[in-house]
PDB file of C-alpha atoms and ligand atoms in Angstrom:
ATOM      1  CA  MET A 767       3.067  -6.651   5.728  1.00 96.00           C
ATOM      2  CA  ARG A 768       5.385  -3.909   6.925  1.00 98.00           C
ATOM      3  CA  ILE A 769       4.153  -1.022   9.041  1.00 98.00           C
ATOM      4  CA  LEU A 770       6.155   2.020  10.062  1.00 98.00           C
ATOM      5  CA  VAL A 771       5.056   3.803  13.251  1.00 98.00           C
ATOM      6  CA  ILE A 772       6.460   7.285  13.811  1.00 99.00           C
ATOM      7  CA  ASN A 773       5.961   9.399  16.900  1.00 99.00           C
ATOM      8  CA  GLY A 774       6.733  13.089  16.955  1.00 98.00           C
ATOM      9  CA  PRO A 775       8.124  15.536  19.501  1.00 98.00           C
ATOM     10  CA  ASN A 776       7.627  15.161  23.235  1.00 98.00           C
ATOM     11  CA  LEU A 777       6.007  11.755  22.950  1.00 98.00           C
ATOM     12  CA  ASN A 778       9.196  10.416  24.567  1.00 98.00           C
ATOM     13  CA  LEU A 779       7.875  12.191  27.689  1.00 98.00           C
ATOM     14  CA  LEU A 780       4.754  10.019  27.903  1.00 98.00           C
ATOM     15  CA  GLY A 781       4.337   8.773  31.443  1.00 98.00           C
ATOM     16  CA  THR A 782       5.322  12.065  33.062  1.00 98.00           C
ATOM     17  CA  ARG A 783       3.935  14.598  30.604  1.00 98.00           C
ATOM     18  CA  GLU A 784       0.461  16.072  31.303  1.00 98.00           C
ATOM     19  CA  ILE A 785      -0.709  12.846  32.910  1.00 98.00           C
ATOM     20  CA  GLY A 786      -4.325  14.069  33.055  1.00 97.00           C
ATOM     21  CA  ILE A 787      -4.358  14.105  29.252  1.00 98.00           C
ATOM     22  CA  TYR A 788      -1.889  11.425  28.189  1.00 98.00           C
ATOM     23  CA  GLY A 789      -1.946   9.049  31.143  1.00 97.00           C
ATOM     24  CA  LYS A 790       0.870   7.396  33.075  1.00 98.00           C
ATOM     25  CA  GLN A 791       2.035   4.924  30.470  1.00 98.00           C
ATOM     26  CA  THR A 792       5.349   5.461  28.719  1.00 98.00           C
ATOM     27  CA  ILE A 793       6.288   5.287  25.064  1.00 98.00           C
ATOM     28  CA  GLN A 794       8.066   1.981  25.777  1.00 98.00           C
ATOM     29  CA  GLU A 795       4.729   0.658  27.025  1.00 98.00           C
ATOM     30  CA  LEU A 796       3.050   1.971  23.869  1.00 98.00           C
ATOM     31  CA  GLU A 797       5.581   0.108  21.725  1.00 98.00           C
ATOM     32  CA  LYS A 798       5.014  -3.098  23.725  1.00 98.00           C
ATOM     33  CA  TYR A 799       1.224  -2.688  23.547  1.00 98.00           C
ATOM     34  CA  ILE A 800       1.380  -2.454  19.755  1.00 98.00           C
ATOM     35  CA  LYS A 801       3.915  -5.273  19.407  1.00 98.00           C
ATOM     36  CA  ASP A 802       1.814  -7.553  21.643  1.00 97.00           C
ATOM     37  CA  TRP A 803      -1.287  -6.754  19.565  1.00 97.00           C
ATOM     38  CA  ILE A 804       0.339  -7.583  16.235  1.00 96.00           C
ATOM     39  CA  LYS A 805       1.713 -10.947  17.427  1.00 96.00           C
ATOM     40  CA  CYS A 806       0.504 -13.737  15.119  1.00 92.00           C
ATOM     41  CA  LYS A 807      -0.790 -11.186  12.611  1.00 94.00           C
ATOM     42  CA  ASN A 808       2.174 -11.514  10.281  1.00 94.00           C
ATOM     43  CA  VAL A 809       3.048  -7.826  10.510  1.00 97.00           C
ATOM     44  CA  GLU A 810       6.576  -6.458  10.674  1.00 97.00           C
ATOM     45  CA  LEU A 811       6.802  -3.252  12.655  1.00 98.00           C
ATOM     46  CA  ARG A 812       9.324  -0.443  12.917  1.00 98.00           C
ATOM     47  CA  PHE A 813       8.615   1.936  15.786  1.00 98.00           C
ATOM     48  CA  TYR A 814      10.363   5.311  16.162  1.00 98.00           C
ATOM     49  CA  GLN A 815      10.150   8.571  18.066  1.00 99.00           C
ATOM     50  CA  PHE A 816      11.826  11.811  16.966  1.00 98.00           C
ATOM     51  CA  ASN A 817      11.779  15.299  18.386  1.00 98.00           C
ATOM     52  CA  SER A 818      12.729  17.071  15.187  1.00 98.00           C
ATOM     53  CA  GLU A 819      10.871  17.541  11.916  1.00 98.00           C
ATOM     54  CA  GLY A 820      13.897  16.708   9.750  1.00 98.00           C
ATOM     55  CA  GLU A 821      14.394  13.349  11.476  1.00 98.00           C
ATOM     56  CA  ILE A 822      10.729  12.468  10.891  1.00 99.00           C
ATOM     57  CA  ILE A 823      11.093  13.304   7.193  1.00 98.00           C
ATOM     58  CA  ASP A 824      14.384  11.383   6.899  1.00 98.00           C
ATOM     59  CA  CYS A 825      12.742   8.376   8.551  1.00 98.00           C
ATOM     60  CA  ILE A 826       9.746   8.405   6.178  1.00 98.00           C
ATOM     61  CA  GLN A 827      12.013   8.794   3.143  1.00 98.00           C
ATOM     62  CA  SER A 828      14.460   6.105   4.188  1.00 98.00           C
ATOM     63  CA  ASN A 829      11.616   3.633   4.884  1.00 98.00           C
ATOM     64  CA  ALA A 830       9.671   4.449   1.723  1.00 98.00           C
ATOM     65  CA  ASN A 831      10.936   1.314  -0.006  1.00 98.00           C
ATOM     66  CA  TRP A 832      10.248  -0.811   3.065  1.00 98.00           C
ATOM     67  CA  ALA A 833       6.848   0.241   4.448  1.00 98.00           C
ATOM     68  CA  ASP A 834       3.470  -0.881   3.102  1.00 98.00           C
ATOM     69  CA  GLY A 835       1.663   1.447   5.491  1.00 98.00           C
ATOM     70  CA  ILE A 836       2.522   4.253   7.904  1.00 98.00           C
ATOM     71  CA  ILE A 837       1.007   5.340  11.199  1.00 99.00           C
ATOM     72  CA  ILE A 838       2.161   8.749  12.324  1.00 99.00           C
ATOM     73  CA  ASN A 839       1.511  10.758  15.455  1.00 99.00           C
ATOM     74  CA  PRO A 840       3.079  14.055  14.375  1.00 99.00           C
ATOM     75  CA  ALA A 841       2.350  15.543  17.848  1.00 98.00           C
ATOM     76  CA  GLY A 842       3.083  19.287  17.835  1.00 98.00           C
ATOM     77  CA  TYR A 843       3.981  19.219  14.125  1.00 98.00           C
ATOM     78  CA  SER A 844       0.410  18.198  13.258  1.00 98.00           C
ATOM     79  CA  ASN A 845      -0.642  21.812  13.178  1.00 98.00           C
ATOM     80  CA  THR A 846       2.309  23.337  11.355  1.00 98.00           C
ATOM     81  CA  SER A 847       4.332  20.993   9.187  1.00 98.00           C
ATOM     82  CA  ILE A 848       3.911  21.491   5.469  1.00 98.00           C
ATOM     83  CA  ALA A 849       7.257  19.703   5.093  1.00 98.00           C
ATOM     84  CA  ILE A 850       5.855  16.471   6.607  1.00 98.00           C
ATOM     85  CA  TYR A 851       2.669  16.928   4.527  1.00 98.00           C
ATOM     86  CA  ASP A 852       4.803  17.214   1.359  1.00 98.00           C
ATOM     87  CA  CYS A 853       6.868  14.197   2.378  1.00 98.00           C
ATOM     88  CA  ILE A 854       3.775  11.978   2.817  1.00 98.00           C
ATOM     89  CA  LYS A 855       2.331  13.305  -0.458  1.00 98.00           C
ATOM     90  CA  GLY A 856       5.643  12.542  -2.134  1.00 98.00           C
ATOM     91  CA  ILE A 857       5.572   8.835  -1.313  1.00 97.00           C
ATOM     92  CA  ASP A 858       2.762   6.544  -2.335  1.00 94.00           C
ATOM     93  CA  ILE A 859       2.124   4.760   0.960  1.00 98.00           C
ATOM     94  CA  PRO A 860      -1.211   4.791   2.817  1.00 98.00           C
ATOM     95  CA  THR A 861      -0.658   6.824   5.961  1.00 98.00           C
ATOM     96  CA  ILE A 862      -2.928   7.298   8.976  1.00 98.00           C
ATOM     97  CA  GLU A 863      -2.497  10.172  11.419  1.00 99.00           C
ATOM     98  CA  VAL A 864      -3.185   9.246  15.034  1.00 99.00           C
ATOM     99  CA  HIS A 865      -3.498  11.150  18.290  1.00 98.00           C
ATOM    100  CA  LEU A 866      -3.735   9.815  21.818  1.00 98.00           C
ATOM    101  CA  SER A 867      -5.975  12.667  22.943  1.00 98.00           C
ATOM    102  CA  ASN A 868      -9.061  14.034  21.205  1.00 98.00           C
ATOM    103  CA  VAL A 869      -7.464  17.092  19.634  1.00 98.00           C
ATOM    104  CA  PHE A 870     -10.912  18.410  18.667  1.00 98.00           C
ATOM    105  CA  SER A 871     -11.927  18.788  22.304  1.00 98.00           C
ATOM    106  CA  ARG A 872      -8.781  20.729  23.213  1.00 98.00           C
ATOM    107  CA  GLU A 873      -7.341  24.173  22.361  1.00 98.00           C
ATOM    108  CA  GLU A 874      -8.357  25.774  19.038  1.00 98.00           C
ATOM    109  CA  PHE A 875      -4.793  25.635  17.684  1.00 98.00           C
ATOM    110  CA  ARG A 876      -4.810  21.827  17.860  1.00 98.00           C
ATOM    111  CA  LYS A 877      -7.884  21.508  15.645  1.00 98.00           C
ATOM    112  CA  LYS A 878      -6.333  22.527  12.336  1.00 98.00           C
ATOM    113  CA  LEU A 879      -4.471  19.436  11.166  1.00 98.00           C
ATOM    114  CA  VAL A 880      -2.068  20.412   8.392  1.00 98.00           C
ATOM    115  CA  ILE A 881      -0.670  16.918   7.694  1.00 98.00           C
ATOM    116  CA  ALA A 882      -4.044  15.139   7.764  1.00 98.00           C
ATOM    117  CA  GLY A 883      -4.825  16.114   4.167  1.00 98.00           C
ATOM    118  CA  ALA A 884      -1.959  13.920   2.995  1.00 98.00           C
ATOM    119  CA  CYS A 885      -3.260  10.954   5.016  1.00 98.00           C
ATOM    120  CA  ILE A 886      -6.040   8.468   4.285  1.00 98.00           C
ATOM    121  CA  GLY A 887      -7.611   9.251   7.667  1.00 98.00           C
ATOM    122  CA  VAL A 888      -7.205  10.513  11.213  1.00 98.00           C
ATOM    123  CA  ILE A 889      -7.887   8.697  14.504  1.00 98.00           C
ATOM    124  CA  SER A 890      -7.924  10.882  17.590  1.00 98.00           C
ATOM    125  CA  GLY A 891      -8.881  10.399  21.212  1.00 98.00           C
ATOM    126  CA  PHE A 892      -8.530   6.688  21.961  1.00 98.00           C
ATOM    127  CA  GLY A 893      -5.193   6.612  23.768  1.00 98.00           C
ATOM    128  CA  PHE A 894      -2.987   3.657  22.781  1.00 98.00           C
ATOM    129  CA  ASN A 895      -5.994   2.203  20.937  1.00 98.00           C
ATOM    130  CA  SER A 896      -5.758   5.018  18.367  1.00 98.00           C
ATOM    131  CA  TYR A 897      -2.703   3.137  17.049  1.00 98.00           C
ATOM    132  CA  ILE A 898      -4.485  -0.236  17.167  1.00 98.00           C
ATOM    133  CA  LEU A 899      -7.483   1.129  15.256  1.00 98.00           C
ATOM    134  CA  ALA A 900      -5.123   2.498  12.617  1.00 98.00           C
ATOM    135  CA  LEU A 901      -3.329  -0.862  12.422  1.00 98.00           C
ATOM    136  CA  GLU A 902      -6.631  -2.707  12.065  1.00 97.00           C
ATOM    137  CA  HIS A 903      -7.546  -0.538   9.125  1.00 98.00           C
ATOM    138  CA  LEU A 904      -4.171  -0.908   7.409  1.00 98.00           C
ATOM    139  CA  ILE A 905      -4.200  -4.686   7.885  1.00 96.00           C
ATOM    140  CA  THR A 906      -7.704  -4.900   6.372  1.00 95.00           C
ATOM    141  CA  LYS A 907      -6.874  -2.539   3.560  1.00 93.00           C
ATOM    142  CA  LEU A 908      -3.501  -3.981   2.630  1.00 91.00           C
ATOM    143  CA  ARG A 909      -4.380  -7.704   2.764  1.00 84.00           C
TER     144      ARG A 909
HETATM  145  C1  DQA B1409      -0.937  14.624  20.391  1.00 76.59           C
HETATM  146  C2  DQA B1409      -1.835  15.860  20.349  1.00 76.59           C
HETATM  147  C3  DQA B1409      -1.033  17.076  19.889  1.00 76.59           C
HETATM  148  O1  DQA B1409      -1.880  18.219  19.812  1.00 76.59           O
HETATM  149  C4  DQA B1409       0.084  17.348  20.870  1.00 76.59           C
HETATM  150  O2  DQA B1409       0.904  18.407  20.402  1.00 76.59           O
HETATM  151  C5  DQA B1409       0.901  16.147  21.162  1.00 76.59           C
HETATM  152  C6  DQA B1409       0.249  14.847  21.308  1.00 76.59           C
HETATM  153  C7  DQA B1409      -1.700  13.379  20.890  1.00 76.59           C
HETATM  154  O3  DQA B1409      -1.226  12.273  20.644  1.00 76.59           O
HETATM  155  O4  DQA B1409      -2.747  13.519  21.531  1.00 76.59           O
HETATM  156  O5  DQA B1409       2.098  16.238  21.381  1.00 76.59           O
HETATM  157  O6  DQA B1409      -0.471  14.350  19.094  1.00 76.59           O
END
């Protein structure tokens, strides 16, 4: 099984960015956490972070023939990107949107998730485990 994990803008700043919300762990630690969890589960993983919308779309399109499932944290694009919504709609791959923080307990503008309608579900508020919960579902669903 092949899973594509995409992280959106500013997630490269994890570890120093708004520590009270996102914690002190870095994106490299997130990648390791996920890779350690999938060991022995027969899952191939590609893990990326991009700051721009176009790069996220290019990555989804260029992995569309590779990935069986996608986990995406669109970060700040979650609330605005019809282009990423269209891209996910345009490929036929089960996609889960994840957030480290609980976006529903934060500012109003974070609560309207534009991309979520193209996804099979959303997991928000469980830190690194948001990604693990998404992986668990994809592994169960795709096997
Ligand atoms: C985030 C939540 C978004 O609202 C925010 O713009 C982010 C990170 C999260 O993982 O909690 O950059 O996606």
